[in-house]
Amino acid sequence: MENYRKTSHSTYDIKDHIVWITKYLKPIMMEQIALRTRDLIRMVCSKNDVEILSGHVGKDHIHLLVSVSQ
């Protein structure tokens, strides 16, 4: 139960699998674009109290497994 988040009236563990795909599966996320995208995702998640459990930036898609708090 160490991974559960708790409030005064509930205990929960919300995990979401998020996939972003480029239009027409064009392989545009390479080198600097991939690094910048990864940094932006980390920044947004940290500001919104979202924990990234795993992630992958491919050439035409991004996979994220995140744990969300309310």
mmCIF file of C-alpha atoms in Angstrom:
data_model
loop_
_atom_site.group_PDB
_atom_site.id
_atom_site.type_symbol
_atom_site.label_atom_id
_atom_site.label_comp_id
_atom_site.label_asym_id
_atom_site.label_seq_id
_atom_site.Cartn_x
_atom_site.Cartn_y
_atom_site.Cartn_z
ATOM 1 C CA MET A 1 0.000 0.000 0.000
ATOM 2 C CA GLU A 2 2.991 2.327 -0.157
ATOM 3 C CA ASN A 3 2.130 3.385 -3.739
ATOM 4 C CA TYR A 4 -1.423 4.460 -2.944
ATOM 5 C CA ARG A 5 -2.290 8.123 -2.563
ATOM 6 C CA LYS A 6 -4.507 9.041 0.338
ATOM 7 C CA THR A 7 -6.847 11.874 1.200
ATOM 8 C CA SER A 8 -9.023 12.276 4.249
ATOM 9 C CA HIS A 9 -11.870 10.244 2.689
ATOM 10 C CA SER A 10 -10.284 8.059 0.026
ATOM 11 C CA THR A 11 -7.360 5.899 -0.989
ATOM 12 C CA TYR A 12 -6.577 5.593 -4.681
ATOM 13 C CA ASP A 13 -4.026 4.718 -7.320
ATOM 14 C CA ILE A 14 -4.872 6.119 -10.757
ATOM 15 C CA LYS A 15 -2.611 5.136 -13.624
ATOM 16 C CA ASP A 16 -3.104 6.244 -17.225
ATOM 17 C CA HIS A 17 -1.455 5.007 -20.405
ATOM 18 C CA ILE A 18 -1.150 7.938 -22.823
ATOM 19 C CA VAL A 19 -0.107 7.614 -26.465
ATOM 20 C CA TRP A 20 0.505 10.572 -28.781
ATOM 21 C CA ILE A 21 0.855 9.826 -32.477
ATOM 22 C CA THR A 22 1.970 12.255 -35.169
ATOM 23 C CA LYS A 23 -0.371 12.978 -38.030
ATOM 24 C CA TYR A 24 -0.021 10.336 -40.764
ATOM 25 C CA LEU A 25 2.656 8.668 -38.599
ATOM 26 C CA LYS A 26 5.357 10.973 -39.973
ATOM 27 C CA PRO A 27 8.723 10.282 -38.269
ATOM 28 C CA ILE A 28 9.493 13.833 -37.111
ATOM 29 C CA MET A 29 10.512 13.329 -33.481
ATOM 30 C CA MET A 30 14.244 12.887 -33.821
ATOM 31 C CA GLU A 31 17.248 14.343 -32.002
ATOM 32 C CA GLN A 32 16.505 17.873 -30.769
ATOM 33 C CA ILE A 33 12.723 17.648 -31.249
ATOM 34 C CA ALA A 34 12.592 14.422 -29.206
ATOM 35 C CA LEU A 35 14.738 15.902 -26.422
ATOM 36 C CA ARG A 36 12.680 19.103 -26.281
ATOM 37 C CA THR A 37 9.418 17.118 -26.253
ATOM 38 C CA ARG A 38 10.698 14.930 -23.406
ATOM 39 C CA ASP A 39 11.726 18.006 -21.395
ATOM 40 C CA LEU A 40 8.346 19.693 -21.937
ATOM 41 C CA ILE A 41 6.453 16.568 -20.857
ATOM 42 C CA ARG A 42 8.558 16.308 -17.695
ATOM 43 C CA MET A 43 8.000 19.992 -16.913
ATOM 44 C CA VAL A 44 4.215 19.820 -17.377
ATOM 45 C CA CYS A 45 3.941 16.625 -15.335
ATOM 46 C CA SER A 46 5.964 18.033 -12.449
ATOM 47 C CA LYS A 47 3.844 21.204 -12.327
ATOM 48 C CA ASN A 48 0.606 19.188 -12.280
ATOM 49 C CA ASP A 49 1.700 16.640 -9.654
ATOM 50 C CA VAL A 50 1.791 13.774 -12.175
ATOM 51 C CA GLU A 51 4.388 11.075 -11.677
ATOM 52 C CA ILE A 52 5.842 9.533 -14.843
ATOM 53 C CA LEU A 53 6.241 5.798 -14.238
ATOM 54 C CA SER A 54 7.615 4.985 -17.676
ATOM 55 C CA GLY A 55 7.864 6.630 -21.056
ATOM 56 C CA HIS A 56 9.241 6.315 -24.547
ATOM 57 C CA VAL A 57 9.697 8.871 -27.330
ATOM 58 C CA GLY A 58 9.704 7.157 -30.715
ATOM 59 C CA LYS A 59 10.112 8.700 -34.157
ATOM 60 C CA ASP A 60 6.348 8.929 -34.707
ATOM 61 C CA HIS A 61 4.780 8.423 -31.276
ATOM 62 C CA ILE A 62 5.143 8.949 -27.521
ATOM 63 C CA HIS A 63 4.113 6.417 -24.844
ATOM 64 C CA LEU A 64 3.631 7.464 -21.219
ATOM 65 C CA LEU A 65 2.492 5.569 -18.157
ATOM 66 C CA VAL A 66 1.634 8.108 -15.487
ATOM 67 C CA SER A 67 0.259 8.080 -11.977
ATOM 68 C CA VAL A 68 -2.206 10.891 -11.406
ATOM 69 C CA SER A 69 -3.306 12.563 -8.200
ATOM 70 C CA GLN A 70 -6.561 14.436 -7.806
#
